Short mmCIF file of C-alpha atoms in Angstrom, two decimals:
data_model
loop_
_atom_site.label_atom_id
_atom_site.label_comp_id
_atom_site.label_asym_id
_atom_site.label_seq_id
_atom_site.Cartn_x
_atom_site.Cartn_y
_atom_site.Cartn_z
CA MET A 836 -27.26 -2.73 -2.68
CA GLN A 837 -30.26 -1.40 -0.65
CA LEU A 838 -29.52 -1.87 3.26
CA PHE A 839 -32.13 -1.93 5.98
CA TYR A 840 -31.81 -1.64 9.63
CA GLY A 841 -33.59 -4.65 11.58
CA HIS A 842 -33.17 -7.02 14.45
CA ILE A 843 -33.23 -10.77 14.76
CA GLU A 844 -34.70 -13.38 17.08
CA GLY A 845 -34.21 -16.95 16.63
CA THR A 846 -34.48 -17.43 12.99
CA GLU A 847 -37.10 -14.51 12.49
CA PHE A 848 -35.55 -10.82 11.66
CA HIS A 849 -37.78 -7.85 11.91
CA LEU A 850 -37.29 -4.25 10.49
CA ASP A 851 -36.47 -1.56 12.86
CA ALA A 852 -39.76 0.82 13.51
CA GLY A 853 -37.54 3.91 11.61
CA GLU A 854 -37.11 1.69 8.50
CA ILE A 855 -40.67 0.66 7.71
CA GLN A 856 -41.94 3.74 5.80
CA HIS A 857 -39.17 3.37 3.42
CA CYS A 858 -39.12 -0.31 2.88
CA VAL A 859 -43.35 -0.27 2.41
CA LYS A 860 -44.25 2.84 1.10
CA VAL A 861 -41.14 4.13 -0.89
CA LEU A 862 -39.97 1.07 -2.25
CA ARG A 863 -43.35 -0.84 -2.14
CA LYS A 864 -41.79 -4.02 -0.61
CA SER A 865 -44.18 -6.76 0.10
CA VAL A 866 -44.69 -10.61 1.14
CA GLY A 867 -41.91 -12.94 -0.80
CA ASP A 868 -39.56 -9.84 -1.26
CA HIS A 869 -36.02 -10.45 -0.28
CA ILE A 870 -34.26 -7.47 1.14
CA HIS A 871 -31.04 -7.15 2.58
CA PHE A 872 -30.12 -5.89 6.29
CA ILE A 873 -27.95 -5.03 9.09
CA THR A 874 -28.09 -5.48 12.70
CA GLY A 875 -25.11 -3.63 13.45
CA ASP A 876 -23.59 -7.10 14.96
CA GLY A 877 -21.07 -6.57 11.80
CA ALA A 878 -23.05 -9.10 9.52
CA LEU A 879 -24.75 -8.50 6.54
CA TYR A 880 -28.34 -10.92 6.33
CA GLU A 881 -30.61 -11.51 3.90
CA GLY A 882 -34.35 -11.92 4.43
CA GLU A 883 -37.61 -12.64 2.90
CA ILE A 884 -40.26 -11.18 4.00
CA SER A 885 -43.51 -13.16 5.61
CA PHE A 886 -45.25 -10.21 6.99
CA VAL A 887 -46.22 -6.68 5.98
CA SER A 888 -48.47 -3.73 7.72
CA LYS A 889 -48.03 0.01 8.53
CA SER A 890 -46.32 -0.84 11.78
CA LYS A 891 -44.26 -4.20 11.10
CA VAL A 892 -42.12 -5.92 8.44
CA TYR A 893 -40.89 -9.66 9.25
CA GLY A 894 -39.70 -12.43 7.81
CA LEU A 895 -37.08 -15.20 7.77
CA PHE A 896 -33.46 -14.46 7.44
CA THR A 897 -30.10 -16.28 6.52
CA GLU A 898 -26.77 -14.68 7.07
CA VAL A 899 -24.68 -13.70 4.19
CA GLU A 900 -21.76 -12.49 5.31
CA HIS A 901 -19.52 -12.20 8.11
CA GLU A 902 -17.47 -8.86 9.05
CA PHE A 903 -18.97 -7.08 6.30
CA GLY A 904 -17.41 -4.24 5.02
CA LYS A 905 -15.06 -4.30 7.69
CA VAL A 906 -11.87 -2.20 8.18
CA PRO A 907 -8.60 -3.99 9.47
CA TYR A 908 -8.04 -1.57 12.17
CA ASN A 909 -9.74 -0.54 15.11
CA LEU A 910 -10.32 3.07 15.52
CA THR A 911 -11.37 5.38 18.46
CA VAL A 912 -11.31 9.06 18.33
CA ALA A 913 -12.07 11.15 21.04
CA ILE A 914 -13.38 14.73 19.90
CA ALA A 915 -14.81 17.95 21.66
CA PRO A 916 -18.16 18.90 19.85
CA THR A 917 -17.44 21.69 17.60
CA LYS A 918 -19.85 25.07 18.67
CA SER A 919 -21.64 24.49 15.63
CA MET A 920 -23.83 20.72 15.43
CA ASP A 921 -23.40 20.61 11.64
CA ARG A 922 -19.75 20.31 11.74
CA ILE A 923 -19.68 17.67 14.37
CA GLU A 924 -22.30 15.84 12.40
CA ALA A 925 -20.50 16.32 9.31
CA PHE A 926 -17.38 14.47 11.09
CA VAL A 927 -19.74 11.88 12.26
CA GLU A 928 -20.91 11.11 8.92
CA LYS A 929 -17.88 10.88 6.90
CA ALA A 930 -15.55 8.89 9.74
CA VAL A 931 -17.89 6.00 9.32
CA GLU A 932 -17.71 6.18 5.66
CA MET A 933 -14.61 5.31 6.01
CA GLY A 934 -14.31 3.25 9.14
CA ILE A 935 -14.08 3.68 12.37
CA SER A 936 -15.33 1.89 15.40
CA ARG A 937 -16.05 4.42 18.11
CA ILE A 938 -16.39 8.24 19.00
CA ILE A 939 -16.34 9.57 22.34
CA PRO A 940 -17.56 13.29 22.57
CA ILE A 941 -15.11 14.61 25.20
CA ILE A 942 -15.84 18.40 27.13
CA CYS A 943 -12.38 20.42 27.17
CA GLU A 944 -11.59 23.18 29.33
CA HIS A 945 -11.83 25.67 25.99
CA SER A 946 -15.15 23.71 24.97
CA GLU A 947 -17.58 26.29 23.85
CA ARG A 948 -20.16 23.33 23.45
CA ARG A 949 -20.33 21.48 26.51
CA THR A 950 -23.55 18.93 25.78
CA ILE A 951 -24.21 17.45 22.90
CA LYS A 952 -27.18 15.09 21.42
CA THR A 953 -25.66 11.91 20.83
CA ASP A 954 -28.68 10.15 20.00
CA ARG A 955 -28.82 12.21 16.43
CA LEU A 956 -25.23 11.76 15.97
CA SER A 957 -26.09 7.87 16.30
CA LYS A 958 -28.92 7.94 13.84
CA ILE A 959 -26.36 10.27 11.21
CA ALA A 960 -23.69 6.94 12.33
CA LEU A 961 -26.30 4.56 11.32
CA SER A 962 -27.42 6.26 8.08
CA ALA A 963 -23.63 6.34 6.72
CA THR A 964 -23.01 2.53 7.68
CA LYS A 965 -25.97 1.62 5.90
CA GLN A 966 -24.63 4.22 2.93
CA SER A 967 -21.03 2.94 3.03
CA LEU A 968 -21.97 -0.95 3.20
CA LYS A 969 -20.86 -1.73 6.48
CA GLY A 970 -22.16 -4.28 8.97
CA ALA A 971 -21.02 -3.17 12.46
CA LEU A 972 -22.53 0.15 13.95
CA VAL A 973 -19.89 2.61 15.44
CA HIS A 974 -20.59 3.16 19.09
CA ILE A 975 -21.05 6.76 19.99
CA ASP A 976 -20.66 7.52 23.39
CA GLU A 977 -22.41 10.06 25.66
CA ALA A 978 -19.86 13.44 26.21
CA ILE A 979 -17.77 12.64 29.18
CA SER A 980 -15.22 15.06 30.62
CA PHE A 981 -11.31 15.46 29.74
CA GLN A 982 -10.63 14.34 33.06
CA ASP A 983 -13.13 11.24 33.13
CA PHE A 984 -11.79 10.18 29.61
CA LEU A 985 -8.41 10.20 30.69
CA ALA A 986 -9.21 7.59 33.73
CA GLN A 987 -10.38 5.30 30.75
CA LYS A 988 -6.89 4.08 30.02
CA GLN A 989 -7.45 3.74 26.37
CA GLU A 990 -4.74 1.55 24.33
CA GLN A 991 -2.42 3.13 21.83
CA LEU A 992 -3.74 6.92 22.82
CA MET A 993 -2.78 9.81 20.62
CA ILE A 994 -3.30 13.55 21.32
CA ALA A 995 -3.09 16.09 18.36
CA HIS A 996 -2.67 19.56 19.74
CA CYS A 997 -1.31 22.58 18.10
CA GLU A 998 0.63 23.70 21.09
CA TYR A 999 4.50 24.05 19.63
CA ASP A 1000 6.33 21.05 20.56
CA GLU A 1001 9.13 19.69 18.47
CA THR A 1002 8.56 16.13 19.72
CA LYS A 1003 5.34 15.73 18.12
CA LYS A 1004 5.46 13.51 15.31
CA GLY A 1005 3.13 12.15 12.36
CA ILE A 1006 0.53 9.34 12.77
CA HIS A 1007 2.45 7.11 10.55
CA GLU A 1008 5.63 7.35 12.87
CA VAL A 1009 4.03 6.33 16.36
CA LEU A 1010 1.77 4.24 15.09
CA ASN A 1011 1.68 0.48 16.32
CA PRO A 1012 -0.33 -1.07 13.15
CA SER A 1013 -1.33 -4.09 15.26
CA ARG A 1014 -3.07 -2.34 18.36
CA PRO A 1015 -6.20 -0.61 18.87
CA LEU A 1016 -5.47 3.00 18.72
CA CYS A 1017 -7.49 6.07 20.10
CA ILE A 1018 -6.41 10.01 18.69
CA MET A 1019 -7.77 12.70 20.51
CA ILE A 1020 -8.84 16.04 18.95
CA GLY A 1021 -9.41 19.39 20.78
CA PRO A 1022 -11.68 22.22 20.72
CA GLU A 1023 -11.77 25.26 18.62
CA GLY A 1024 -9.25 26.60 21.28
CA ASP A 1025 -7.44 23.72 21.15
CA PHE A 1026 -6.42 21.29 23.91
CA SER A 1027 -5.25 23.83 27.11
CA PRO A 1028 -1.51 22.90 27.92
CA THR A 1029 -2.61 21.62 31.43
CA GLU A 1030 -4.72 19.06 29.29
CA VAL A 1031 -1.63 18.02 27.14
CA LEU A 1032 0.35 17.85 30.29
CA ALA A 1033 -2.21 15.38 31.74
CA ALA A 1034 -2.57 13.23 28.62
CA THR A 1035 1.31 12.85 27.89
CA SER A 1036 1.96 11.99 31.57
CA ALA A 1037 -0.75 9.47 31.01
CA GLY A 1038 0.89 7.77 27.80
CA ALA A 1039 -0.87 10.11 25.15
CA LYS A 1040 1.58 10.26 22.08
CA PRO A 1041 1.92 13.76 21.28
CA ILE A 1042 1.13 14.01 17.23
CA HIS A 1043 0.78 16.72 14.39
CA LEU A 1044 -1.35 16.36 11.94
CA GLY A 1045 0.52 18.18 9.27
CA SER A 1046 1.34 21.89 8.67
CA SER A 1047 -2.07 23.26 7.90
CA ARG A 1048 -3.81 24.68 11.12
CA LEU A 1049 -7.20 22.85 10.72
CA ARG A 1050 -10.78 23.11 12.42
CA THR A 1051 -11.96 20.79 15.07
CA GLU A 1052 -13.76 18.28 12.74
CA THR A 1053 -11.46 18.68 9.68
CA ALA A 1054 -8.49 17.51 12.14
CA GLY A 1055 -10.65 14.79 12.84
CA LEU A 1056 -11.50 13.51 9.45
CA VAL A 1057 -7.87 14.15 8.99
CA ALA A 1058 -7.13 11.75 11.53
CA VAL A 1059 -9.70 9.15 10.23
CA ALA A 1060 -8.33 9.43 6.80
CA THR A 1061 -4.56 8.94 7.51
CA VAL A 1062 -5.31 5.73 9.45
CA TYR A 1063 -7.76 4.57 6.80
CA HIS A 1064 -4.91 5.43 4.10
CA LEU A 1065 -2.02 3.65 6.26
CA LEU A 1066 -4.35 0.56 7.54
CA GLY A 1067 -7.30 0.32 5.81
CA MET B 238 -4.47 36.04 13.75
CA GLN B 239 -6.97 37.49 12.61
CA LEU B 240 -6.79 37.60 8.57
CA PHE B 241 -8.68 40.15 6.36
CA TYR B 242 -8.91 40.14 2.90
CA GLY B 243 -7.70 42.85 0.88
CA HIS B 244 -5.93 44.68 -2.30
CA ILE B 245 -2.96 46.38 -3.14
CA GLU B 246 -2.12 48.88 -5.12
CA GLY B 247 1.63 50.53 -5.17
CA THR B 248 2.35 50.93 -1.41
CA GLU B 249 -1.51 51.39 -0.61
CA PHE B 250 -3.86 48.31 0.70
CA HIS B 251 -7.59 48.32 0.79
CA LEU B 252 -9.70 46.04 2.18
CA ASP B 253 -12.18 44.42 0.27
CA ALA B 254 -16.00 45.86 0.58
CA GLY B 255 -16.81 42.28 2.17
CA GLU B 256 -14.51 43.20 5.05
CA ILE B 257 -15.38 46.48 6.01
CA GLN B 258 -18.15 45.77 8.54
CA HIS B 259 -16.32 42.98 10.31
CA CYS B 260 -13.17 45.23 10.72
CA VAL B 261 -14.56 48.38 11.55
CA LYS B 262 -17.89 47.43 13.38
CA VAL B 263 -17.37 43.99 15.13
CA LEU B 264 -13.54 44.50 15.85
CA ARG B 265 -13.32 48.24 15.82
CA LYS B 266 -10.31 49.09 14.31
CA SER B 267 -9.44 52.48 13.77
CA VAL B 268 -6.76 54.41 12.32
CA GLY B 269 -3.20 53.75 13.29
CA ASP B 270 -4.22 50.09 14.39
CA HIS B 271 -2.18 47.09 12.57
CA ILE B 272 -3.71 44.44 10.78
CA HIS B 273 -2.46 41.29 8.67
CA PHE B 274 -4.21 40.81 5.49
CA ILE B 275 -4.00 38.44 2.24
CA THR B 276 -4.70 39.28 -1.14
CA GLY B 277 -4.89 35.88 -2.33
CA ASP B 278 -1.15 36.05 -4.37
CA GLY B 279 0.32 33.94 -1.42
CA ALA B 280 1.81 36.43 0.77
CA LEU B 281 0.91 37.89 4.04
CA TYR B 282 0.89 41.31 4.32
CA GLU B 283 0.71 43.77 7.05
CA GLY B 284 -0.87 47.58 7.05
CA GLU B 285 -1.10 50.34 8.80
CA ILE B 286 -4.72 51.84 8.88
CA SER B 287 -4.65 55.41 7.91
CA PHE B 288 -8.44 56.17 6.92
CA VAL B 289 -11.71 54.31 8.06
CA SER B 290 -15.23 55.10 6.82
CA LYS B 291 -18.47 53.26 6.62
CA SER B 292 -17.19 51.91 2.75
CA LYS B 293 -13.52 52.18 2.95
CA VAL B 294 -10.38 50.90 5.15
CA TYR B 295 -6.76 51.58 3.68
CA GLY B 296 -3.54 52.23 4.34
CA LEU B 297 0.24 51.62 3.74
CA PHE B 298 1.27 47.77 3.70
CA THR B 299 4.40 45.81 4.32
CA GLU B 300 4.89 42.19 2.97
CA VAL B 301 5.67 39.76 5.81
CA GLU B 302 5.75 36.36 4.50
CA HIS B 303 5.94 35.25 1.29
CA GLU B 304 4.31 31.84 0.32
CA PHE B 305 2.59 32.06 3.48
CA GLY B 306 0.95 28.76 4.61
CA LYS B 307 2.16 27.33 1.25
CA VAL B 308 1.86 23.08 1.05
CA PRO B 309 4.39 21.82 -0.75
CA TYR B 310 2.71 20.18 -3.78
CA ASN B 311 0.27 20.87 -6.21
CA LEU B 312 -3.00 19.20 -6.60
CA THR B 313 -6.11 19.70 -8.62
CA VAL B 314 -9.00 18.21 -7.62
CA ALA B 315 -11.80 17.82 -10.55
CA ILE B 316 -15.22 16.74 -8.66
CA ALA B 317 -18.47 15.96 -10.15
CA PRO B 318 -20.84 18.60 -7.46
CA THR B 319 -22.96 16.49 -5.29
CA LYS B 320 -26.95 16.73 -5.75
CA SER B 321 -26.86 18.50 -2.40
CA MET B 322 -24.90 21.80 -2.39
CA ASP B 323 -24.16 21.23 1.23
CA ARG B 324 -22.01 18.07 0.77
CA ILE B 325 -19.76 19.91 -2.11
CA GLU B 326 -19.78 23.19 0.13
CA ALA B 327 -18.11 21.09 2.71
CA PHE B 328 -15.66 18.99 0.67
CA VAL B 329 -14.78 22.81 -0.47
CA GLU B 330 -14.03 24.28 2.98
CA LYS B 331 -12.12 21.11 4.22
CA ALA B 332 -10.16 20.88 1.10
CA VAL B 333 -8.86 24.25 1.20
CA GLU B 334 -8.15 23.85 5.02
CA MET B 335 -6.04 20.89 4.42
CA GLY B 336 -4.36 22.52 1.06
CA ILE B 337 -5.66 22.45 -2.60
CA SER B 338 -4.48 24.57 -5.64
CA ARG B 339 -7.50 24.35 -7.92
CA ILE B 340 -11.03 22.81 -7.72
CA ILE B 341 -12.44 22.10 -11.33
CA PRO B 342 -16.44 21.23 -11.33
CA ILE B 343 -16.97 18.44 -14.01
CA ILE B 344 -20.55 17.84 -15.05
CA CYS B 345 -20.59 13.99 -15.54
CA GLU B 346 -22.75 11.14 -17.84
CA HIS B 347 -24.51 10.26 -14.27
CA SER B 348 -24.15 13.88 -12.61
CA GLU B 349 -27.87 14.62 -11.18
CA ARG B 350 -26.68 17.97 -10.83
CA ARG B 351 -25.72 19.65 -13.57
CA THR B 352 -24.95 23.54 -12.86
CA ILE B 353 -23.36 25.15 -9.62
CA LYS B 354 -22.84 28.76 -8.74
CA THR B 355 -19.33 28.89 -7.95
CA ASP B 356 -19.44 32.58 -6.34
CA ARG B 357 -20.75 31.04 -3.46
CA LEU B 358 -17.54 28.41 -3.56
CA SER B 359 -15.25 30.55 -4.05
CA LYS B 360 -16.66 32.67 -0.84
CA ILE B 361 -15.99 29.62 1.16
CA ALA B 362 -12.70 29.26 -0.46
CA LEU B 363 -11.52 32.31 0.91
CA SER B 364 -13.08 32.04 4.44
CA ALA B 365 -11.25 29.12 4.54
CA THR B 366 -7.85 30.43 3.54
CA LYS B 367 -8.09 32.86 5.87
CA GLN B 368 -9.22 30.64 8.95
CA SER B 369 -6.31 28.13 7.92
CA LEU B 370 -3.73 31.04 7.42
CA LYS B 371 -2.91 30.58 4.08
CA GLY B 372 -1.73 33.14 1.67
CA ALA B 373 -2.92 31.89 -1.69
CA LEU B 374 -6.52 31.69 -3.64
CA VAL B 375 -7.89 28.37 -4.17
CA HIS B 376 -9.18 28.46 -7.82
CA ILE B 377 -12.58 27.26 -8.32
CA ASP B 378 -13.29 26.93 -12.19
CA GLU B 379 -16.22 27.33 -13.74
CA ALA B 380 -18.29 24.06 -14.11
CA ILE B 381 -17.41 22.17 -17.36
CA SER B 382 -18.32 18.93 -18.92
CA PHE B 383 -16.37 15.66 -18.48
CA GLN B 384 -15.54 15.81 -22.21
CA ASP B 385 -14.14 19.45 -22.07
CA PHE B 386 -12.24 18.79 -18.92
CA LEU B 387 -10.14 15.83 -20.62
CA ALA B 388 -9.73 18.12 -23.67
CA GLN B 389 -7.65 20.53 -21.02
CA LYS B 390 -5.06 17.82 -20.55
CA GLN B 391 -3.89 17.72 -17.01
CA GLU B 392 -0.44 17.05 -15.46
CA GLN B 393 -0.29 13.47 -13.56
CA LEU B 394 -4.16 12.85 -14.28
CA MET B 395 -5.93 10.11 -11.71
CA ILE B 396 -9.17 8.82 -11.91
CA ALA B 397 -11.03 7.21 -8.75
CA HIS B 398 -13.80 5.08 -9.78
CA CYS B 399 -15.78 2.48 -8.47
CA GLU B 400 -15.83 0.07 -11.18
CA TYR B 401 -14.01 -3.44 -10.52
CA ASP B 402 -10.57 -2.95 -12.11
CA GLU B 403 -7.56 -5.13 -10.66
CA THR B 404 -5.04 -2.37 -12.11
CA LYS B 405 -6.24 0.09 -9.65
CA LYS B 406 -3.97 1.09 -7.25
CA GLY B 407 -3.61 3.48 -4.34
CA ILE B 408 -2.41 7.04 -5.06
CA HIS B 409 0.76 6.53 -3.03
CA GLU B 410 1.76 3.70 -5.39
CA VAL B 411 1.35 5.88 -8.71
CA LEU B 412 2.08 9.26 -7.24
CA ASN B 413 4.76 11.15 -8.73
CA PRO B 414 5.62 13.66 -6.12
CA SER B 415 7.63 16.22 -7.93
CA ARG B 416 4.98 16.81 -10.44
CA PRO B 417 1.48 18.79 -10.20
CA LEU B 418 -1.22 16.10 -9.62
CA CYS B 419 -5.13 15.97 -10.98
CA ILE B 420 -7.57 13.83 -9.04
CA MET B 421 -10.87 13.16 -10.98
CA ILE B 422 -13.96 12.19 -8.60
CA GLY B 423 -17.14 11.25 -10.18
CA PRO B 424 -20.93 11.89 -9.14
CA GLU B 425 -23.07 9.83 -6.90
CA GLY B 426 -23.62 7.33 -9.88
CA ASP B 427 -19.93 6.99 -10.46
CA PHE B 428 -18.31 7.40 -13.95
CA SER B 429 -19.77 5.84 -16.49
CA PRO B 430 -17.62 2.91 -18.00
CA THR B 431 -17.45 5.43 -21.36
CA GLU B 432 -15.89 7.87 -19.09
CA VAL B 433 -13.71 5.47 -17.27
CA LEU B 434 -12.47 4.54 -20.73
CA ALA B 435 -11.66 7.78 -22.00
CA ALA B 436 -9.89 9.18 -19.28
CA THR B 437 -7.42 6.08 -19.09
CA SER B 438 -7.15 6.30 -22.97
CA ALA B 439 -6.19 9.89 -22.05
CA GLY B 440 -3.34 8.38 -19.89
CA ALA B 441 -5.42 8.95 -16.64
CA LYS B 442 -4.10 6.33 -13.90
CA PRO B 443 -7.28 4.25 -12.48
CA ILE B 444 -6.96 4.71 -8.69
CA HIS B 445 -9.26 3.34 -5.69
CA LEU B 446 -9.42 5.31 -2.27
CA GLY B 447 -9.16 2.05 0.03
CA SER B 448 -11.85 -0.34 0.47
CA SER B 449 -14.90 1.67 1.81
CA ARG B 450 -17.89 2.80 -0.21
CA LEU B 451 -17.80 6.79 -0.21
CA ARG B 452 -20.10 9.27 -0.83
CA THR B 453 -18.70 11.56 -3.66
CA GLU B 454 -17.45 14.53 -1.17
CA THR B 455 -16.12 12.08 1.11
CA ALA B 456 -14.04 10.52 -1.57
CA GLY B 457 -12.99 13.77 -2.48
CA LEU B 458 -11.67 14.73 1.13
CA VAL B 459 -9.91 11.10 1.31
CA ALA B 460 -8.18 11.83 -2.03
CA VAL B 461 -6.93 15.25 -0.49
CA ALA B 462 -6.46 14.36 2.69
CA THR B 463 -4.05 11.51 1.30
CA VAL B 464 -1.76 13.89 -0.96
CA TYR B 465 -2.09 16.20 2.15
CA HIS B 466 -0.37 13.15 4.21
CA LEU B 467 1.73 11.81 1.66
CA LEU B 468 3.63 15.16 0.47
CA GLY B 469 2.07 17.65 2.97
#
């Protein structure tokens, strides 16, 4: 199924500007054709095109499926952006494909990258949402500092850090499956001891992601894949 | 810990040609310095450098740790190379970080990419092996056809396909944790019905990887992450 991204107003839909060329030039859709689209609100829609030009495609729509492709859990990952943008981009794409609700870039004491363009990550997330047949857009927050993130007081917070700590457990050992979940993943140089202490003092459960030493984005993917396996 | 790749002969080690510049020019190691290296045989070694030139670094070594970074399972993934090389490269890197023994590129009926440069994948695997502190090299096979792969008769074979099949189960439901395991991941257009039938007739268990529609390399990563979670 080919999915487009669009917007709705009353009983009309219009495709997003970024979709027009693909719809009209590449796929040669025209008046009377039926297409499937999402708006990011979670549903799948079907529309019949009633107008096509170089800059606009619109028509009437019907909702087809509520909670389209929804995974049965609510997962946020707060992750330190990697030095190489490719790596965090790969994380975003694959996390969205599996199923995630929100991604929060956090700037930590050991972060080499201290700024990040979230509009590019949002585009990658939208593309992966369509590719993996899901109706809800993943929210990519603007980057915030570790301290500001902790002040947000996430529900069921877990911190995956690499320091030796015999109280660390696997996700499956501490997970409450019925509550929203937020997992923190540190930068290339790990969370600092001060950050680990601040997080656990704020109620975050220290977790490990198995015995292998993982890169930041791989750790993020393992966390998402584990929740997807346990609750998906 | 900085790990190098080297070779041993008797009581001497010599660094691999690809490591010399990094060791000598970047890290400025010289005679008398101690370094850690792997040879791919599974162990971690420590060596004392006794000779340094532009093209050679060698010395005497001692074995430090047997089965260094070894995961407690034996996983092979037979995966159709993706159209974009970046995607299969990302799979190889992250699969090695988590822990995998062997990767077999298989050329399927729906494969868009029908050849693949395995030397580049082997380099990426070596780099990820060092990065994730493991001693055993992951074997990257030359690409073979789906039929030739099936003729190899892998132990505990599973096939992750997307066709509707109510007998498909999750990995955890069919896994025998004490036996080596081989999971087959299809190309962008999935395995063909003929291939699925051939595989299941040959004893492969049909499995699903959750409810999300996943790209080839993401499916591969989910398979590896699931085994890593269950047995790692």
